[in-house]
CSV table of C-alpha atoms in Angstrom, one decimal:
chain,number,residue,atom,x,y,z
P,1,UNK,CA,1.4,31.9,16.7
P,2,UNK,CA,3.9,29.2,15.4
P,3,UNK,CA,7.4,28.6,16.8
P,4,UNK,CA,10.4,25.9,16.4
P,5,UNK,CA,13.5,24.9,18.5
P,6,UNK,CA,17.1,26.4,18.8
P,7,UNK,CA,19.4,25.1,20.4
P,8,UNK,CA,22.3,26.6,21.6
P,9,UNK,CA,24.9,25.7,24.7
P,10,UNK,CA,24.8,26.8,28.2
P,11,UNK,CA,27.8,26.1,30.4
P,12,UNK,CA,29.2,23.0,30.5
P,13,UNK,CA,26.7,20.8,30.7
P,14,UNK,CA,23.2,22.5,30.1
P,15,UNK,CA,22.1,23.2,26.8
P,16,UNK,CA,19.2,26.1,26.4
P,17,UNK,CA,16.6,24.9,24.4
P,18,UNK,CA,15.2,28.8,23.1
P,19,UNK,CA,11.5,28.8,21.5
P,20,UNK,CA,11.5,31.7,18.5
P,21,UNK,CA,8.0,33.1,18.5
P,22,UNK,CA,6.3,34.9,15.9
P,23,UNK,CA,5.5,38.1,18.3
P,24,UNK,CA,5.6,41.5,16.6
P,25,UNK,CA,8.4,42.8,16.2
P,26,UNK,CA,7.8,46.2,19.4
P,27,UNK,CA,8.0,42.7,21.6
P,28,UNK,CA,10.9,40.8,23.2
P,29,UNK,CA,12.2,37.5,22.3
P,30,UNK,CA,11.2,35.0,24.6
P,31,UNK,CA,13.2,32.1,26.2
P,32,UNK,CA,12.5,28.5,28.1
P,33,UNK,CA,15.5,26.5,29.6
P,34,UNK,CA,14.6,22.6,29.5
P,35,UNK,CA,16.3,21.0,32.6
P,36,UNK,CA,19.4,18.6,30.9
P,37,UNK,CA,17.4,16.0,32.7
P,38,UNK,CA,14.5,15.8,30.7
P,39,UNK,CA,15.8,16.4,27.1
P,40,UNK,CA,16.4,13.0,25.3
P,41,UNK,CA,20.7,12.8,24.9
P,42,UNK,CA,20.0,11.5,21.2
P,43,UNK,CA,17.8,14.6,20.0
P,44,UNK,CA,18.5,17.3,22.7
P,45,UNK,CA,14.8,17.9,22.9
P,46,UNK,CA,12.0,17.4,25.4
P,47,UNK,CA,11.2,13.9,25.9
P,48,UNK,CA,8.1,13.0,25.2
P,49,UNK,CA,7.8,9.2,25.7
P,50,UNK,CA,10.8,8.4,27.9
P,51,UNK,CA,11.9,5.3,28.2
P,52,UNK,CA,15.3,3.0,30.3
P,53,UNK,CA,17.4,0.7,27.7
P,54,UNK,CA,19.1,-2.2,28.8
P,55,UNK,CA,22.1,0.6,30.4
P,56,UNK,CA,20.5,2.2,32.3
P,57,UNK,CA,19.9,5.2,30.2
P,58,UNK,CA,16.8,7.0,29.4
P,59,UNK,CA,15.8,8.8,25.9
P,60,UNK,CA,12.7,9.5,23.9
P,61,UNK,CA,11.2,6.4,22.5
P,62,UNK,CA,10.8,8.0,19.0
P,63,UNK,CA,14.7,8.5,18.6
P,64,UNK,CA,16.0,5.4,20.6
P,65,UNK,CA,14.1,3.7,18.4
P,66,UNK,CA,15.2,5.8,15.4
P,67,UNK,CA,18.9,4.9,16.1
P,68,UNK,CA,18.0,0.9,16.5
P,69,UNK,CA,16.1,0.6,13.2
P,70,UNK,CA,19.2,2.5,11.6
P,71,UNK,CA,21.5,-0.6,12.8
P,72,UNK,CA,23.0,0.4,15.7
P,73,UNK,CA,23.5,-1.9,18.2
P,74,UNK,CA,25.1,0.2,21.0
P,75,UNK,CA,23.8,2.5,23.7
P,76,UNK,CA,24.3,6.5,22.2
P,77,UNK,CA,25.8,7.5,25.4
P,78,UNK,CA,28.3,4.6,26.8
P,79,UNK,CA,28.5,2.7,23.5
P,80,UNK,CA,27.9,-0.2,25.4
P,81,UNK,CA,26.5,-3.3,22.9
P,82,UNK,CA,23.0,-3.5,23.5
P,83,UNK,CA,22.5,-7.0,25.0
P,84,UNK,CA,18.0,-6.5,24.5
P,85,UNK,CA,16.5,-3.8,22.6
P,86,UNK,CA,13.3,-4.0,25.0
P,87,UNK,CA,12.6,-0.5,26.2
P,88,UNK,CA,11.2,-0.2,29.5
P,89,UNK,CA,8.5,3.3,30.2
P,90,UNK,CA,10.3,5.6,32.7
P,91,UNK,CA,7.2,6.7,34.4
P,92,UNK,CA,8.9,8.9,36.8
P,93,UNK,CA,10.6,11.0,34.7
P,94,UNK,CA,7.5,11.2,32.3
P,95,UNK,CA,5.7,12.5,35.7
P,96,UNK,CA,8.4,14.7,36.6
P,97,UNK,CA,7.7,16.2,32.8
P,98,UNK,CA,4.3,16.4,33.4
P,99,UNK,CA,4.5,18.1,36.5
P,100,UNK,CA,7.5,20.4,34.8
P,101,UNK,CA,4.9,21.3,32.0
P,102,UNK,CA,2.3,22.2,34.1
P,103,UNK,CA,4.4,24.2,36.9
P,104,UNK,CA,5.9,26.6,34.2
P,105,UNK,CA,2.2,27.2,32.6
P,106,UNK,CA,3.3,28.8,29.6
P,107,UNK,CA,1.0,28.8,26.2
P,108,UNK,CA,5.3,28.0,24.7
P,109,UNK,CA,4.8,24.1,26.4
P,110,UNK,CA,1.9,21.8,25.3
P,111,UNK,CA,1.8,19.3,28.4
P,112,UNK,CA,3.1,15.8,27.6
P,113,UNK,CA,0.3,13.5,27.4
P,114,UNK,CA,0.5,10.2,28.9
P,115,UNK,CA,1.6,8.0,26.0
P,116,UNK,CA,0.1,4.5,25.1
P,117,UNK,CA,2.8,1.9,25.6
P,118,UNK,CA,3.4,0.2,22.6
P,119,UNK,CA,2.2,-4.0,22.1
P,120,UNK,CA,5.4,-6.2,22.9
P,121,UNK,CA,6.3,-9.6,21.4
P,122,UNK,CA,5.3,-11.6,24.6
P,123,UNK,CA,2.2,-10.1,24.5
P,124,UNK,CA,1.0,-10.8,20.8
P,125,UNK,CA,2.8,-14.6,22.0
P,126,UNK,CA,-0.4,-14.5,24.7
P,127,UNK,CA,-3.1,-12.9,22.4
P,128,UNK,CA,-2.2,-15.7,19.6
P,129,UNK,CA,-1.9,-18.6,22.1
P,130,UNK,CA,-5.4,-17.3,23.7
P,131,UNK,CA,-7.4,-17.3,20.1
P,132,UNK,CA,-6.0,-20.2,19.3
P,133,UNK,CA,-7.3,-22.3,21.9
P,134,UNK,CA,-10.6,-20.3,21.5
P,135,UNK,CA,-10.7,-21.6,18.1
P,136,UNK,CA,-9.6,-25.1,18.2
P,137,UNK,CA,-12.6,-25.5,21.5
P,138,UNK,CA,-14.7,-23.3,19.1
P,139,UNK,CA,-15.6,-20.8,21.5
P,140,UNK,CA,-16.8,-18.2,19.2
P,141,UNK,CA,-17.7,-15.7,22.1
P,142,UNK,CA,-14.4,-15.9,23.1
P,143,UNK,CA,-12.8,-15.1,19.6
P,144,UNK,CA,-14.4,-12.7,19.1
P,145,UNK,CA,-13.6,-10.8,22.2
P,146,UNK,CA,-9.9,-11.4,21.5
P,147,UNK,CA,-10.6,-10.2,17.3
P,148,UNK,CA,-12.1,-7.1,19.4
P,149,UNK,CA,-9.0,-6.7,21.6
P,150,UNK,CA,-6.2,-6.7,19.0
P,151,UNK,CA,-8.4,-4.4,16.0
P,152,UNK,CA,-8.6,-1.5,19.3
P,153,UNK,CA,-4.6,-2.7,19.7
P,154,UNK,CA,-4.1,-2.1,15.7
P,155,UNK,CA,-6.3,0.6,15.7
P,156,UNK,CA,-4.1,3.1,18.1
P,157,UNK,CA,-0.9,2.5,15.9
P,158,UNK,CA,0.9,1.8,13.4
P,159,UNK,CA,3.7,0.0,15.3
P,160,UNK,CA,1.4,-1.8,17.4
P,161,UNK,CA,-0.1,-3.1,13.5
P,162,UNK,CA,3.4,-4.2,12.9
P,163,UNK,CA,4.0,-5.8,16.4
P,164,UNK,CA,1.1,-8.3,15.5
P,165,UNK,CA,1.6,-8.9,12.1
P,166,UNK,CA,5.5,-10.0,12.6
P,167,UNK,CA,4.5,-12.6,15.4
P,168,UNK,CA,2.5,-14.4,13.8
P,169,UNK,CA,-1.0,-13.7,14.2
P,170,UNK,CA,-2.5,-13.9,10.8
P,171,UNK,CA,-2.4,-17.5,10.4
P,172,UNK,CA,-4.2,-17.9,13.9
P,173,UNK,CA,-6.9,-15.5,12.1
P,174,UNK,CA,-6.9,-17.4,9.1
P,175,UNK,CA,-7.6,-20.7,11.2
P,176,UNK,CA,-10.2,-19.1,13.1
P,177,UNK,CA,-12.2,-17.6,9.8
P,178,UNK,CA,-12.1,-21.7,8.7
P,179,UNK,CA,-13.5,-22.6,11.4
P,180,UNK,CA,-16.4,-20.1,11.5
P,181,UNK,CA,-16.9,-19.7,8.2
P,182,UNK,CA,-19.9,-22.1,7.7
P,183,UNK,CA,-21.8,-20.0,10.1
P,184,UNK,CA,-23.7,-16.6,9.1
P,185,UNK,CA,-24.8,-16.2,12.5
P,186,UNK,CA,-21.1,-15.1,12.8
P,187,UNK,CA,-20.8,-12.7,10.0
P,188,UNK,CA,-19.5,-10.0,11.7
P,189,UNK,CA,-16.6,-12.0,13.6
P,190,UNK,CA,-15.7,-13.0,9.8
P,191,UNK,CA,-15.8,-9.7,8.3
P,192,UNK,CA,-13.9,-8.1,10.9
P,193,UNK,CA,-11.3,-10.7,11.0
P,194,UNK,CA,-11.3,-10.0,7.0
P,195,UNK,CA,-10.4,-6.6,8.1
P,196,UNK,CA,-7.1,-7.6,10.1
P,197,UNK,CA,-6.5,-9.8,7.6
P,198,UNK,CA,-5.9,-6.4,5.3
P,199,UNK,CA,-2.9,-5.2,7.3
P,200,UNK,CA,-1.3,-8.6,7.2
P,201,UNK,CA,-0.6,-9.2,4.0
P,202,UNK,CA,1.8,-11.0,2.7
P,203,UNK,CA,-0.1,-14.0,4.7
P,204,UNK,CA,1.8,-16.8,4.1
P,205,UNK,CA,1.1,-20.1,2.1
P,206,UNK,CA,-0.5,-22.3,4.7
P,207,UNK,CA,-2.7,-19.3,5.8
P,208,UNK,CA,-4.1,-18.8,2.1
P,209,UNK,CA,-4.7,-22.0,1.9
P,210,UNK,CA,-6.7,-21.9,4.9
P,211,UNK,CA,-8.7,-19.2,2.9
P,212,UNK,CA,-9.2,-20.7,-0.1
P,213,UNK,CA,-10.9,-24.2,1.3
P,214,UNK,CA,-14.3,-24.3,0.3
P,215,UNK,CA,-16.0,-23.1,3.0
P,216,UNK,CA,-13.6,-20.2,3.5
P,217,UNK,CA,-14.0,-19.3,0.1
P,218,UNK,CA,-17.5,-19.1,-0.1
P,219,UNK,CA,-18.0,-16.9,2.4
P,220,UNK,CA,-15.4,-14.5,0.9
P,221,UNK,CA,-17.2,-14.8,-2.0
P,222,UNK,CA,-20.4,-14.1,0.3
P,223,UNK,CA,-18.9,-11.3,1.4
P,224,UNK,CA,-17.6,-9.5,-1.8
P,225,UNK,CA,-21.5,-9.8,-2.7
P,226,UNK,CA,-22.7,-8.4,0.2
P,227,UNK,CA,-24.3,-4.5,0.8
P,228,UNK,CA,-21.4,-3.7,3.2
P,229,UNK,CA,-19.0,-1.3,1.4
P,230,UNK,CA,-16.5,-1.9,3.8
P,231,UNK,CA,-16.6,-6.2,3.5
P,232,UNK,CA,-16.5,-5.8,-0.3
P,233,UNK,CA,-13.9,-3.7,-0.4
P,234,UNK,CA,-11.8,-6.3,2.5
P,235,UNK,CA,-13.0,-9.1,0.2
P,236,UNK,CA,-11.9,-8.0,-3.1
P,237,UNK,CA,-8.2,-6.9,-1.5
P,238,UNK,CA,-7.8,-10.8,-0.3
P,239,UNK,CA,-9.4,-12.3,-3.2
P,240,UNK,CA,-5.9,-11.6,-4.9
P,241,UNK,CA,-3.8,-13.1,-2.0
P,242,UNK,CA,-6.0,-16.2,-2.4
P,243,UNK,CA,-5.8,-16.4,-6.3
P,244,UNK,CA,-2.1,-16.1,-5.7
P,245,UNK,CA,-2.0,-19.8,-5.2
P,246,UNK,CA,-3.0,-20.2,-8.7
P,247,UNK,CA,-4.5,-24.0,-8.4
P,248,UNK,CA,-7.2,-25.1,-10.6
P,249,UNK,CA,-9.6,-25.4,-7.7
P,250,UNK,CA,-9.3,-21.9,-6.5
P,251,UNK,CA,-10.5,-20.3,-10.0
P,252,UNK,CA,-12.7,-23.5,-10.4
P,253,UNK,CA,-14.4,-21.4,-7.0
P,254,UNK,CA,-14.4,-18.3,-8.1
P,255,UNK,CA,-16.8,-19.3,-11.9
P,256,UNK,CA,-18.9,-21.0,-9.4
P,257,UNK,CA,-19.3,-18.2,-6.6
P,258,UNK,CA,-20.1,-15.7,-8.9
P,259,UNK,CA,-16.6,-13.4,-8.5
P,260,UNK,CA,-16.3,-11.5,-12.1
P,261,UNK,CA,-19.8,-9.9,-11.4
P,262,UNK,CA,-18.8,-9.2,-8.0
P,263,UNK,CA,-15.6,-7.7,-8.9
P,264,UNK,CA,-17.2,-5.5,-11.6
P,265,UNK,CA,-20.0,-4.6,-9.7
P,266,UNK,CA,-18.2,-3.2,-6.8
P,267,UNK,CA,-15.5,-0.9,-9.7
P,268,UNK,CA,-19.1,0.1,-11.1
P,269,UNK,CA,-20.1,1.2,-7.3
P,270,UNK,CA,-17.5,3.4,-7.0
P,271,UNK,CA,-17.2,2.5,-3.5
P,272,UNK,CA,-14.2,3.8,-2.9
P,273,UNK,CA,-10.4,4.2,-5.1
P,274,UNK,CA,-8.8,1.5,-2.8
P,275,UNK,CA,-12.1,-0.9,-3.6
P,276,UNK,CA,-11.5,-0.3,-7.0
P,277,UNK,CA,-7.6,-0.9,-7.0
P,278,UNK,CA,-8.5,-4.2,-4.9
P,279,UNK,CA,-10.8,-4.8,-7.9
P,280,UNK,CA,-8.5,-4.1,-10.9
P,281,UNK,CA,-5.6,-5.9,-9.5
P,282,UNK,CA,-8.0,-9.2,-8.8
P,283,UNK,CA,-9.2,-8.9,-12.0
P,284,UNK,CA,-5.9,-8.9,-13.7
P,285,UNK,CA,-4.6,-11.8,-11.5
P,286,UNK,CA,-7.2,-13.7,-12.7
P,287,UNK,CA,-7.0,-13.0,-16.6
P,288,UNK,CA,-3.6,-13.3,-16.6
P,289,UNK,CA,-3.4,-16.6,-14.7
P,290,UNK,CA,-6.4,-17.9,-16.4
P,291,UNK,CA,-7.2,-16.1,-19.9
P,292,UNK,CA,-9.8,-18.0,-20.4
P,293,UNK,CA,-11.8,-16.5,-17.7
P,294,UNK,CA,-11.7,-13.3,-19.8
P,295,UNK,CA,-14.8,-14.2,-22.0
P,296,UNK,CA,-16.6,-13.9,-18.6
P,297,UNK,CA,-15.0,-10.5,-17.9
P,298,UNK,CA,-16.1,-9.3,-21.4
P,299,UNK,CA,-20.0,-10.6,-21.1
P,300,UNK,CA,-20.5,-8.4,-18.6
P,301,UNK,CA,-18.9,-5.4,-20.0
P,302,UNK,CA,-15.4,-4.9,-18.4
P,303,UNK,CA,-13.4,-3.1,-21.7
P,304,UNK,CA,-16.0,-0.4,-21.4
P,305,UNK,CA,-15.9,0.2,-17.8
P,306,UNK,CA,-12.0,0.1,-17.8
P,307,UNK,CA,-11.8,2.9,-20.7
P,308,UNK,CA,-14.1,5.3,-18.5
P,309,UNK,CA,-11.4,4.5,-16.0
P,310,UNK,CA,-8.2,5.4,-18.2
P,311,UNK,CA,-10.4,8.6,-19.3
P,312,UNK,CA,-10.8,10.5,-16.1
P,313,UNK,CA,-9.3,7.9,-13.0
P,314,UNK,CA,-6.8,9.2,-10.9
P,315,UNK,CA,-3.1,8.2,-11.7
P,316,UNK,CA,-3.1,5.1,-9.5
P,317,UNK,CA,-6.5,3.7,-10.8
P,318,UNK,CA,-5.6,4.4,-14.8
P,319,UNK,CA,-2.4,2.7,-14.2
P,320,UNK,CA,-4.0,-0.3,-13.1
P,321,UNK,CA,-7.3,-0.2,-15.8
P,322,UNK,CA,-4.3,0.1,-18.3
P,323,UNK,CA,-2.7,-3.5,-17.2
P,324,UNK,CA,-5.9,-5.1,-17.1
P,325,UNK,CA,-6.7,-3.9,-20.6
P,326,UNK,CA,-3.9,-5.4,-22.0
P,327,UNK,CA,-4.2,-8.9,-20.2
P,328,UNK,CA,-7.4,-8.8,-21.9
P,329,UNK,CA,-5.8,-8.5,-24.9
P,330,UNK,CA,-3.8,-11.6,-24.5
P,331,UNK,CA,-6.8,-13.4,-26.1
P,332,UNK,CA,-8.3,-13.1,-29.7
P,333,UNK,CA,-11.7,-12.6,-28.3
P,334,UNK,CA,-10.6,-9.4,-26.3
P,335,UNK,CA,-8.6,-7.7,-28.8
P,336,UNK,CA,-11.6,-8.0,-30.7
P,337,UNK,CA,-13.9,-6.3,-28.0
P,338,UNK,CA,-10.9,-3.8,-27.1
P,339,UNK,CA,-10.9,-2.7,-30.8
P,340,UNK,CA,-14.5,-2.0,-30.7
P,341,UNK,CA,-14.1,1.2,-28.7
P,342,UNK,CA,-13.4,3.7,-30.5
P,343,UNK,CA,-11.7,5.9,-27.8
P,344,UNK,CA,-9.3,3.3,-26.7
P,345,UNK,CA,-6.4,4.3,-29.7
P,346,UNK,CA,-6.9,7.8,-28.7
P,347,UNK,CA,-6.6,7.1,-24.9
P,348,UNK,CA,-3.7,4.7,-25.1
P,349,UNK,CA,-1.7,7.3,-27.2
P,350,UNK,CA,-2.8,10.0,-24.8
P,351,UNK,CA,-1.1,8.0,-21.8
P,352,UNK,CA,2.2,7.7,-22.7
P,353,UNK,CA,4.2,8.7,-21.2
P,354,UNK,CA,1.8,10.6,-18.9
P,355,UNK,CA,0.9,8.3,-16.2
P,356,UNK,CA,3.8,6.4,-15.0
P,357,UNK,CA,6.4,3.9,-16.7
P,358,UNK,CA,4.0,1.1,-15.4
P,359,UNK,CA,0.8,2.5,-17.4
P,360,UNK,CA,3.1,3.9,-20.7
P,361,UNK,CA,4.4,-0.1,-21.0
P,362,UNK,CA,0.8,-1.4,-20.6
P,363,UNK,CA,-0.2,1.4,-23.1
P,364,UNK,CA,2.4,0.3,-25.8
P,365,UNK,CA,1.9,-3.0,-25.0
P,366,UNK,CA,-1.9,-3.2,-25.8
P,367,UNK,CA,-1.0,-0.9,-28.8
P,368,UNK,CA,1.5,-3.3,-30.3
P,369,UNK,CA,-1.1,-6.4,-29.8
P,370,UNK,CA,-3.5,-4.8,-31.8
P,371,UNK,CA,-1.3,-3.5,-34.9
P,372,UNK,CA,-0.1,-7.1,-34.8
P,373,UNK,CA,-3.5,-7.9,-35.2
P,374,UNK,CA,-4.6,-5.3,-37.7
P,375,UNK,CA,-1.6,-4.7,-39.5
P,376,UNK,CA,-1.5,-1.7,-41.4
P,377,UNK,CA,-4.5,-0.2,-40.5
P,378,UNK,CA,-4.0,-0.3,-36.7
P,379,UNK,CA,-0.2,1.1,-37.3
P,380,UNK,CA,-1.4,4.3,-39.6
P,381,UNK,CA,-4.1,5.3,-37.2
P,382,UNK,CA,-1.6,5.4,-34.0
P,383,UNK,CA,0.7,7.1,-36.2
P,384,UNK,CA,-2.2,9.9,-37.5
P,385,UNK,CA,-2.6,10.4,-33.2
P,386,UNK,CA,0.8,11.3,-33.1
P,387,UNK,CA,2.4,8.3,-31.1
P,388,UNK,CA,6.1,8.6,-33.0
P,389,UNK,CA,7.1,10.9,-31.3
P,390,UNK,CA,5.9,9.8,-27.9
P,391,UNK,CA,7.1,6.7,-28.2
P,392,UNK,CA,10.5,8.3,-29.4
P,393,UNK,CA,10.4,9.8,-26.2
P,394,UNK,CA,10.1,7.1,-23.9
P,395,UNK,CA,13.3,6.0,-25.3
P,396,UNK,CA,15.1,8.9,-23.6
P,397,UNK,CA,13.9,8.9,-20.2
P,398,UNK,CA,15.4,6.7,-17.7
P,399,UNK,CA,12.8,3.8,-18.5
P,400,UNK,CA,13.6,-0.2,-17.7
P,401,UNK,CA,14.4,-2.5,-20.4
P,402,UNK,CA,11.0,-4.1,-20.7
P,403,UNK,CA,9.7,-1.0,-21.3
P,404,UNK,CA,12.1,0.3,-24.1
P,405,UNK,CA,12.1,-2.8,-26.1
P,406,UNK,CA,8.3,-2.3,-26.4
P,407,UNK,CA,9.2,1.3,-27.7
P,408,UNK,CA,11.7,0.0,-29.8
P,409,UNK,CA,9.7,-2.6,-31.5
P,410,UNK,CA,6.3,-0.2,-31.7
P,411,UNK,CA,8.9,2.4,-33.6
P,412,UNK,CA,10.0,0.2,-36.0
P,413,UNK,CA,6.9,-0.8,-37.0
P,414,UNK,CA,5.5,2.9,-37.2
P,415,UNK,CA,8.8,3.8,-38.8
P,416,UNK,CA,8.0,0.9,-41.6
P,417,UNK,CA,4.5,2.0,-42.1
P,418,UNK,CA,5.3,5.7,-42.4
P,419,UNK,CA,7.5,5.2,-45.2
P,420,UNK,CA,4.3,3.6,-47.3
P,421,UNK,CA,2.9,6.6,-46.4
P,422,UNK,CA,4.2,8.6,-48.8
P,423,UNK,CA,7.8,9.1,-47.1
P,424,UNK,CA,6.4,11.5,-44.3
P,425,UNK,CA,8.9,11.1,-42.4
P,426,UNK,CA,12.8,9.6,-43.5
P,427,UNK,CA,13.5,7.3,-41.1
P,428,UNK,CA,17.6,8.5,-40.5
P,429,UNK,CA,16.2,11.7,-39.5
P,430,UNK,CA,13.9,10.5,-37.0
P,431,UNK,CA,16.6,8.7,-35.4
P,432,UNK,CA,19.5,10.6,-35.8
P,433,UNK,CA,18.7,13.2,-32.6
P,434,UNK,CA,17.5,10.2,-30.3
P,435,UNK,CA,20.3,10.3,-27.0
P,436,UNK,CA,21.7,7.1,-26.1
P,437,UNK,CA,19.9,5.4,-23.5
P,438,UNK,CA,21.8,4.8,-20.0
């Protein structure tokens, strides 16, 4: 039996809030009048969360809040400025609702729970000042009751995620992982602050580089190695934050910790699609900082593993095996590997424009490296798969400029390499039809 809310006026002042039920239709309509005093004056509904602004006024937290994050800085009802946006619980008139709920009994009105007041400001202030003592007297015990406090905080909302994460908290976490990190008697203080750590990205500079000390480092790269699904997959997502600093030191770490076999054990796990993602995009941080470090990548069988990605992967994952394939194609050595697979020509002319702009540029992209590296034979066998006209499409739809002058430039070539082809296609005619791109 669903139902929604109409609204219509009653009097002056009270407005009848009428619930249409799905009854059959030998059965009356039925009708609830909300008292004026506990609808929200922003929404006209039943307040669920009520809370008193700095005028006095009370509405529903949801759409006081609403009308704040729009940009409003004045009160809905007196258009007063605001002079705090703190919003203050009005218990009584959440009991009175309660009470209101239960009095009329009706299977129309779910009873208001008691809602969980969200984390303020001054309170993350004392959470952060707490752990950081903690840390810097290295009371571990301590810590990691406060680490236990504020993932149950996290844990009940989103807002209360965001509360934490704007004041400042990750850095303390950062400084307390440091300081712990040389102890595995403490592994699972580390990997759960690894796991707040996740909902506080971007970090920051000087929190990174609190990761990526040696110590810290190493036990990252502990963890990524470990059997815990869960650490891996925490592990892998940071391990790009902390290559993000892209010092000489940091990927001098990750040859020496082991990370390429971590990272492509953990894709070959299938853990999980957001392990993998945190894999792929590590992975193609580091070849395309360091394309060196793709020989390594390619040892251990990488190109392979990434075309069984682009063959059955879900949108997200192929998009990201596709940009990984063609940073390891920045180097002789990987085009050489790449071209080895017989399904990757087939596969790259398959994805465009299928997957997304993002995975169509890596496509051509990967495509144009390795006719530039083949020549001729490269360029007829994309054009036998039928890429001229997908490519001629690409040009039509509302595609960025990097992404078109890849098109442009594979067409030509094609174009070229068709007319030694015996003329099967005149290239006028091809490009007479194409619509002017906006």
């Amino acid at each position: 039996m669903g139902f929604l809310w109409r609204t219509r006026l009653r009097g002056a002042n009270e407005k009848k809030i009428t619930p249409v039920i799905s009854w059959p239709e030998s059965e009356p309509e039925s009708e609830i009048t909300i008292p004026p005093e506990f609808q929200c004056p922003i929404s006209i509904d039943l307040m669920k969360d009520p809370v008193i602004i700095s005028t006095g006024i009370t509405y529903d937290r949801e759409s006081i809040e609403t009308w704040i994050s729009s940009g409003n800085k004045t009160c809905p009802v007196t258009n007063t400025v605001l002079t705090t946006f703190d919003q203050i619980p009005n218990h009584t008139i959440r009991k009175m609702i309660q009470g209101w709920c239960v009095e009329k009994g009706s299977p129309l009105i779910q009873r208001i729970p008691t809602p969980r007041v969200p984390l303020m400001p001054c309170e993350v202030y004392e959470i952060r000042r707490k752990l950081s003592s903690a840390t810097r007297r290295g009371d571990y015990e301590k810590c990691g009751e406060i680490i236990a406090k504020i993932k149950k905080l996290g844990d009940e909302s989103e807002k209360n995620r965001k509360c934490v994460n704007e004041n400042g908290v990750g850095l303390v976490l950062c400084d307390c992982f440091e300081k712990f990190s040389g102890d595995e008697k403490l592994t699972f203080m580390l990997k759960e602050i690894l796991y707040l750590l996740t909902w506080m990205v971007p970090i920051g500079s000087e929190g990174i580089l609190k990761l990526a000390s040696p110590s810290s480092f190493r036990c990252v790269a502990g963890l990524l190695k470990s059997t815990d699904d869960s650490a891996r997959q925490n592990a892998a997502f940071l391990m790009n934050e902390i290559l993000s600093l892209d010092e000489t030191r940091v990927y001098a770490f990750a040859f020496e910790n082991g990370i390429a076999e971590a990272l492509v054990k953990l894709i070959r796990d299938s853990v999980s699609s957001s392990a993998t993602k945190s894999s792929l995009i590590t992975i193609y941080q580091m070849v395309l900082q360091k394309p060196e470090i793709a020989s390594e990548f390619l040892e251990i069988g990488l190109v392979n593993l990434t075309v069984e990605m682009i063959v059955d992967a879900e949108n997200s994952v192929c998009e990201k095996a596709l940009a990984v394939l063609d940073a390891i194609c920045e180097t002789d050595k990987g085009r050489e590997e790449v071209r080895k697979n017989e399904l990757v020509m087939p596969l790259l002319v398959k994805k465009i424009p299928k997957v997304s702009e993002s995975a169509t540029r890596s496509s051509m992209s990967v495509i144009l490296k390795l006719c530039k590296t083949e020549n001729a034979f490269a360029v007829e066998e994309v054009v036998r798969l039928g890429a001229f006209q997908k490519v001629l499409l690409v040009l039509q739809v509302g595609y960025g400029e990097e992404t078109k002058e890849k098109a442009t430039e594979l067409l030509k070539m094609m174009n070229t390499q068709m007319k030694l082809m015996n003329g099967c296609v005149d290239s006028l005619k091809e490009f007479k039809y194409i619509k002017k791109p906006f």
